[in-house]
PDB file of C-alpha atoms in Angstrom:
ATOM      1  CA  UNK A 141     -10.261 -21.314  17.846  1.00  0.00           C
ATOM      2  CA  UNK A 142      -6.607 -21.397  16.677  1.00  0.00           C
ATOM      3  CA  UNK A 143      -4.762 -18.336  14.882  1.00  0.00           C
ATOM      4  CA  UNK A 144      -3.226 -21.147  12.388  1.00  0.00           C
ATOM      5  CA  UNK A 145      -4.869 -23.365   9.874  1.00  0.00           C
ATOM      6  CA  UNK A 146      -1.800 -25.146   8.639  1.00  0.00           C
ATOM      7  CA  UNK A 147      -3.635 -25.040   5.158  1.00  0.00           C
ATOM      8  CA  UNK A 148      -1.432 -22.806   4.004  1.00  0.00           C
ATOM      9  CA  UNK A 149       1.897 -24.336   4.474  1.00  0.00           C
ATOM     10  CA  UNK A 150       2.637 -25.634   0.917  1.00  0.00           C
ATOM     11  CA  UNK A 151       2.294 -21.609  -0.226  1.00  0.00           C
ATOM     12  CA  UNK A 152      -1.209 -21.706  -1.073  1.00  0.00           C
ATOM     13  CA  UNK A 153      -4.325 -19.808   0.342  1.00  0.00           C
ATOM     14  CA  UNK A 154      -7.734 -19.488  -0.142  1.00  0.00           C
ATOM     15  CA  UNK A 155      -9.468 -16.402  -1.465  1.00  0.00           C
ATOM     16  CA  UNK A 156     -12.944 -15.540  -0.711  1.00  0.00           C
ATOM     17  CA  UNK A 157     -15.226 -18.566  -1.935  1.00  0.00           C
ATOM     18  CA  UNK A 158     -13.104 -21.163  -1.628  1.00  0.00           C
ATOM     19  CA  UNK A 159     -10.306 -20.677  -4.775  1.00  0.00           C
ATOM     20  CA  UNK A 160      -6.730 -22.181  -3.863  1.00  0.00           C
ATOM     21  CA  UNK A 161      -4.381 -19.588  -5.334  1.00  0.00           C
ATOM     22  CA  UNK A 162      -0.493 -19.288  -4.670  1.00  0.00           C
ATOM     23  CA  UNK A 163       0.449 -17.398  -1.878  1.00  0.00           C
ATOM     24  CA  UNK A 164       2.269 -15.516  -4.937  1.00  0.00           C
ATOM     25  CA  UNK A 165      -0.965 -14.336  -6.241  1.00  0.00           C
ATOM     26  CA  UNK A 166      -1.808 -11.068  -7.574  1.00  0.00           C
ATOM     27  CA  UNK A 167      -4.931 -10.725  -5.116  1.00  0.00           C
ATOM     28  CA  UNK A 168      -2.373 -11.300  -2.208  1.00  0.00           C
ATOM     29  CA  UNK A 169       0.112  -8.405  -3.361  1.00  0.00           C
ATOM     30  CA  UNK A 170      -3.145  -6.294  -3.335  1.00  0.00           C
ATOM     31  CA  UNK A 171      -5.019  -7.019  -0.148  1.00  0.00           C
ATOM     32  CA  UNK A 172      -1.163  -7.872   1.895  1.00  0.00           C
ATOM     33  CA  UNK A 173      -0.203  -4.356   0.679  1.00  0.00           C
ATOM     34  CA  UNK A 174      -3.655  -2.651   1.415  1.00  0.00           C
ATOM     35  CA  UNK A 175      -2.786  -4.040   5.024  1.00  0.00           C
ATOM     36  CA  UNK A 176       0.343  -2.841   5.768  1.00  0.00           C
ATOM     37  CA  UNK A 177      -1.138   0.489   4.150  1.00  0.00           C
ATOM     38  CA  UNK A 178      -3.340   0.140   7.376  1.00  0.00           C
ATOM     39  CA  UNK A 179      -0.937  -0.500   9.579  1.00  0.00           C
ATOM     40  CA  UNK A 180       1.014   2.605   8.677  1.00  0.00           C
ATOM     41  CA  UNK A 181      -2.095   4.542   8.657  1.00  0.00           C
ATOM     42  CA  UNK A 182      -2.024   3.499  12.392  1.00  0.00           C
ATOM     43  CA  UNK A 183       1.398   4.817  13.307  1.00  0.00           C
ATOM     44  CA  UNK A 184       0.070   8.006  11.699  1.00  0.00           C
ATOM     45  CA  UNK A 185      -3.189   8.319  13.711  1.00  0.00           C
ATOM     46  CA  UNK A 186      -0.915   8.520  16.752  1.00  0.00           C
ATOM     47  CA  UNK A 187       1.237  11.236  15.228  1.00  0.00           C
ATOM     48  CA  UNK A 188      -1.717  13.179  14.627  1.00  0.00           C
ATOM     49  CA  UNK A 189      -2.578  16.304  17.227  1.00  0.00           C
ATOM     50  CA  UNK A 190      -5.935  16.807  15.056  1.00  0.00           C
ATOM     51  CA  UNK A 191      -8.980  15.134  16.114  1.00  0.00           C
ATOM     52  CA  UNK A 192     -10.940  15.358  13.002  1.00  0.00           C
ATOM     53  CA  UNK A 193      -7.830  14.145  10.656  1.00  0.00           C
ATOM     54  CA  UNK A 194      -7.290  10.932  13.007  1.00  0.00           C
ATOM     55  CA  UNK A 195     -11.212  10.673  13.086  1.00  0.00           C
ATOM     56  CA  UNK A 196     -10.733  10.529   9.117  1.00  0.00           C
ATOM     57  CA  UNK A 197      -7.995   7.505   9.091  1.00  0.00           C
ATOM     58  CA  UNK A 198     -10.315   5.808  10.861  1.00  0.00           C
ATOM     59  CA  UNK A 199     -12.694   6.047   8.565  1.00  0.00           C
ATOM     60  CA  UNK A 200     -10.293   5.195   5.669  1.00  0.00           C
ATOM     61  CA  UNK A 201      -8.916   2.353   7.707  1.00  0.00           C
ATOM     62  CA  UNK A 202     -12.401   0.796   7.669  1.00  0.00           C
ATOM     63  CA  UNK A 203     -13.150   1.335   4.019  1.00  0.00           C
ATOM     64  CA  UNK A 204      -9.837  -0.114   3.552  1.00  0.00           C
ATOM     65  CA  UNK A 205     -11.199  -3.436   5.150  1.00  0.00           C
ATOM     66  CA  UNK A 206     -13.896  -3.275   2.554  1.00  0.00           C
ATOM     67  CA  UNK A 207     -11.630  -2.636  -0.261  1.00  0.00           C
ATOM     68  CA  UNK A 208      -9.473  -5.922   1.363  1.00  0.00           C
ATOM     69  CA  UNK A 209     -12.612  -7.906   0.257  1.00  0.00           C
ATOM     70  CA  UNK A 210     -13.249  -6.451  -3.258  1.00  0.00           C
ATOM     71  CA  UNK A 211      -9.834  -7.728  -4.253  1.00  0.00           C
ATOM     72  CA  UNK A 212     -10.199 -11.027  -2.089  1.00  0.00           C
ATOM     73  CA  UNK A 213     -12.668 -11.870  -4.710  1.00  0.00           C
ATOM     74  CA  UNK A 214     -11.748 -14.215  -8.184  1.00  0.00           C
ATOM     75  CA  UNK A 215     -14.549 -13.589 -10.389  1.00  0.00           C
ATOM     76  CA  UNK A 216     -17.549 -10.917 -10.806  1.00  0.00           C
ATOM     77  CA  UNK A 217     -20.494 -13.393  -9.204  1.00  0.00           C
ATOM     78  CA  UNK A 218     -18.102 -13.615  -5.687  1.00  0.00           C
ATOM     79  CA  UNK A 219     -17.479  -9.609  -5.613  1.00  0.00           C
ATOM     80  CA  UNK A 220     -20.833  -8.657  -6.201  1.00  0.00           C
ATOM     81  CA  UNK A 221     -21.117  -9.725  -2.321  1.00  0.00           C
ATOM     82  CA  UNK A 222     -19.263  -6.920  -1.361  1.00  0.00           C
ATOM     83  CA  UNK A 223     -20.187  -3.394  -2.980  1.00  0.00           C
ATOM     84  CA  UNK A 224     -17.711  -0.691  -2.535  1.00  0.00           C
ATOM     85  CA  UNK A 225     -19.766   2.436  -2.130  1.00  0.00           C
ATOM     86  CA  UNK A 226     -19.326   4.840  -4.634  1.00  0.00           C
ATOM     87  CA  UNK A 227     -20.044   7.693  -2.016  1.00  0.00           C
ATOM     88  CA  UNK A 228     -16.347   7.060  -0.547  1.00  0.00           C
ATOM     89  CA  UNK A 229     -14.301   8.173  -3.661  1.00  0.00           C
ATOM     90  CA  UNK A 230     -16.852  11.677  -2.893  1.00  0.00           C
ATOM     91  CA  UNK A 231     -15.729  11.611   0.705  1.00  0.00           C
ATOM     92  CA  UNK A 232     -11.884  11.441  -0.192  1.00  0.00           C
ATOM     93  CA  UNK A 233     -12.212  13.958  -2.933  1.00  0.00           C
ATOM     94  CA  UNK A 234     -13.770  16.703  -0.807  1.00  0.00           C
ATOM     95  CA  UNK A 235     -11.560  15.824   2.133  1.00  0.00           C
ATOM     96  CA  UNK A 236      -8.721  16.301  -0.494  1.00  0.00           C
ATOM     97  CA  UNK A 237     -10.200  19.676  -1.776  1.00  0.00           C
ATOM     98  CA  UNK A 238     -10.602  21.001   1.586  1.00  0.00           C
ATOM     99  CA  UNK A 239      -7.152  20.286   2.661  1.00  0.00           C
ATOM    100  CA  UNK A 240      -5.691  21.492  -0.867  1.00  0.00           C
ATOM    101  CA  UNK A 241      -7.557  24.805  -0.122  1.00  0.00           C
ATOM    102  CA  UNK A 242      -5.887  26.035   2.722  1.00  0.00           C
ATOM    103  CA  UNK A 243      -2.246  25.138   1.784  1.00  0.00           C
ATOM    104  CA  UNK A 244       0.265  27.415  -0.444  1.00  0.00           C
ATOM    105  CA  UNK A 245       1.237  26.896  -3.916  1.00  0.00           C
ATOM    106  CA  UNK A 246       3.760  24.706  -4.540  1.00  0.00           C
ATOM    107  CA  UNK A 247       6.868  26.090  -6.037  1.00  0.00           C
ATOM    108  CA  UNK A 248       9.860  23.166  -5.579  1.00  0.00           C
ATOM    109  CA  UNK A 249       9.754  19.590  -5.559  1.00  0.00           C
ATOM    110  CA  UNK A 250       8.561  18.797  -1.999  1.00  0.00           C
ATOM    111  CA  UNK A 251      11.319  16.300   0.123  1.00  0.00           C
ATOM    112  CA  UNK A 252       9.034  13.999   2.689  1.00  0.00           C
ATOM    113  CA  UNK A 253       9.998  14.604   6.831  1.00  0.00           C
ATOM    114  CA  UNK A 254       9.904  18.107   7.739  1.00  0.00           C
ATOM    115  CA  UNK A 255       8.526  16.651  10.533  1.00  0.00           C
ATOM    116  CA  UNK A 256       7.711  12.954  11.485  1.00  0.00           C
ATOM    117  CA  UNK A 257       4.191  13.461  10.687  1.00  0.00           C
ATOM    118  CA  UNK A 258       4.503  14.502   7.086  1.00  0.00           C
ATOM    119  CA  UNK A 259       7.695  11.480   6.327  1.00  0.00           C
ATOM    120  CA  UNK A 260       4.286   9.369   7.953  1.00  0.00           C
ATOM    121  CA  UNK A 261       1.719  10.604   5.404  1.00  0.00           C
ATOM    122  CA  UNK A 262       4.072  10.069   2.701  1.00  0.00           C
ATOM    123  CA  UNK A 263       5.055   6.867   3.725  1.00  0.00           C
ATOM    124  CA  UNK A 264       1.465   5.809   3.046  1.00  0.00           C
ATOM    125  CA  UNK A 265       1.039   7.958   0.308  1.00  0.00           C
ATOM    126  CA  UNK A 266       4.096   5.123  -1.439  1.00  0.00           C
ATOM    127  CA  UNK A 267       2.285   2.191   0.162  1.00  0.00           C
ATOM    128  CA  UNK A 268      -0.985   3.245  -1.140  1.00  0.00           C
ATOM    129  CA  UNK A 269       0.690   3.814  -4.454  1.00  0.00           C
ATOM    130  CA  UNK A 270       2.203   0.121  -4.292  1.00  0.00           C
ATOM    131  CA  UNK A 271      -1.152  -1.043  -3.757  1.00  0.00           C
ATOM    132  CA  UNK A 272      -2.275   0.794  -6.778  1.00  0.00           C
ATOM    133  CA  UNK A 273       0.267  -0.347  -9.266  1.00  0.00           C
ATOM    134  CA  UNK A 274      -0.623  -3.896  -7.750  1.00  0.00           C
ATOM    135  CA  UNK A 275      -3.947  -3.587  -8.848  1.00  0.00           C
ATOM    136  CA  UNK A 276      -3.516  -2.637 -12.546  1.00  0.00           C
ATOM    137  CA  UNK A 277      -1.466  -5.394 -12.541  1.00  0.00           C
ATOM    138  CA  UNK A 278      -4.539  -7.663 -12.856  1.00  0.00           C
ATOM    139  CA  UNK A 279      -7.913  -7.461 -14.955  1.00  0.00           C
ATOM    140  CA  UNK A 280     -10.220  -5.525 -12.943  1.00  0.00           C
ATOM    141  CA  UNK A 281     -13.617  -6.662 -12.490  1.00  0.00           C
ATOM    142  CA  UNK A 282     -16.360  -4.606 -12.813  1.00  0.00           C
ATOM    143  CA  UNK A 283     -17.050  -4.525  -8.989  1.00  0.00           C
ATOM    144  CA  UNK A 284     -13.426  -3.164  -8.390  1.00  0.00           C
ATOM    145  CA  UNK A 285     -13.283  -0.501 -10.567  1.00  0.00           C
ATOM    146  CA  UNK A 286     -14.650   2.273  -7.479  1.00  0.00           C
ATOM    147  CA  UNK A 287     -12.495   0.746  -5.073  1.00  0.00           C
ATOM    148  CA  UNK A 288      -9.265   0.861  -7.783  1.00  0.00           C
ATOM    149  CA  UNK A 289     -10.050   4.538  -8.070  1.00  0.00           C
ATOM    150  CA  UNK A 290     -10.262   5.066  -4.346  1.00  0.00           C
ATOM    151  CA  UNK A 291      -6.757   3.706  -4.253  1.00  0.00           C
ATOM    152  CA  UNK A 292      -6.071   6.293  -6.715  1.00  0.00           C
ATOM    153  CA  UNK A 293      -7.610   9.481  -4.922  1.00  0.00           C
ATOM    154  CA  UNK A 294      -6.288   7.816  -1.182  1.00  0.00           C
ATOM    155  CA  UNK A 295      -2.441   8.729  -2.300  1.00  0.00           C
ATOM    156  CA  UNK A 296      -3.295  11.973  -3.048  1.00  0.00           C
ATOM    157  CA  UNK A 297      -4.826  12.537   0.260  1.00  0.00           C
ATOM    158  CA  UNK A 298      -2.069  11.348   1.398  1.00  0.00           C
ATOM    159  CA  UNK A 299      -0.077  13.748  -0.431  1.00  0.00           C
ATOM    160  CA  UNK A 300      -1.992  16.603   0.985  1.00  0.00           C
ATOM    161  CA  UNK A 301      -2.186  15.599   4.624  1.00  0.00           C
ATOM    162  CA  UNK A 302       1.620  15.298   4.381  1.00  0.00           C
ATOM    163  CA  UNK A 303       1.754  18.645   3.286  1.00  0.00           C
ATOM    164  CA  UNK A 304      -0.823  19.789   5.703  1.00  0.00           C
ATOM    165  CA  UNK A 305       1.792  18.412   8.326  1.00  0.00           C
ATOM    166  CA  UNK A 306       4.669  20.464   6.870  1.00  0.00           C
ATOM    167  CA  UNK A 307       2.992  23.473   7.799  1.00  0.00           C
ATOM    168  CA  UNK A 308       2.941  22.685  11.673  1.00  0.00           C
ATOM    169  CA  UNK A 309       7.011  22.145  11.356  1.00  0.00           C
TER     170      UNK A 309
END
């Protein structure tokens, strides 16, 4: 099987079920974005000296892949085929809440790469907050609402790993 198609060489694509849209196209920003998220994540994972926070982008990276094909959707009837799981915005939050408890108050504004680890989180905590400012750009459908909100709690993980990081600098 070939990589290309050639269908897409007059700057259209297809989303999931068939709809031509222009390569332009809101769902595009969301799921292209949500992929280079991923790919960052990835450079991260190998900065990473702790086992259980690289086993955790890994997990993320694969809900990611999920999230992909909530927004690769056009209508309600097509999403329904791919349920975000609610239990994953539960996951984030207490992996946010157990970071957040063991790190100081903050008590200035905090400047990304004290080390290259922490200018890594943050550059996905930006990424991931591109992808979210994507997303309210369209009408959310009812079976993108968990995954939207996911987006929202994944940048402040972000946020906290990064500052996690700036602790081992």
């Amino acid at each position: 099987m070939k990589v290309y198609t050639k269908t897409g060489d007059k700057g259209t694509t297809s989303l999931i079920g068939g709809k031509r849209v222009e390569k332009s196209d809101i769902h595009l920003e969301i799921y292209g974005t949500l992929d280079e998220l991923s790919s960052f994540i990835g450079l991260l994972k190998c900065e990473l000296p702790d086992e259980e926070d690289a086993a955790n982008l890994d997990k993320i990276q694969k809900i990611l892949t999920t999230i992909n094909f909530v927004f690769a959707c056009p209508d309600e009837e097509t999403g329904r085929r791919f349920q975000f799981d609610i239990e994953n915005i539960k996951w984030i939050e207490n992996q946010i809440d157990t970071i957040s408890s063991a790190l100081p108050p903050i008590n200035d504004f905090l400047i990304p790469g004290t080390n290259k680890t922490n200018a890594l989180a943050n550059v996905c905590r930006t990424v991931c907050r591109r992808a979210e400012r994507n997303i309210y750009r369209m009408e959310i459908l009812d079976c993108q609402k968990d995954a939207a909100i996911f987006i929202n709690r994944l940048s402040d993980y972000f946020f906290v790993l990064g500052r996690k990081a700036e602790l081992k600098s």
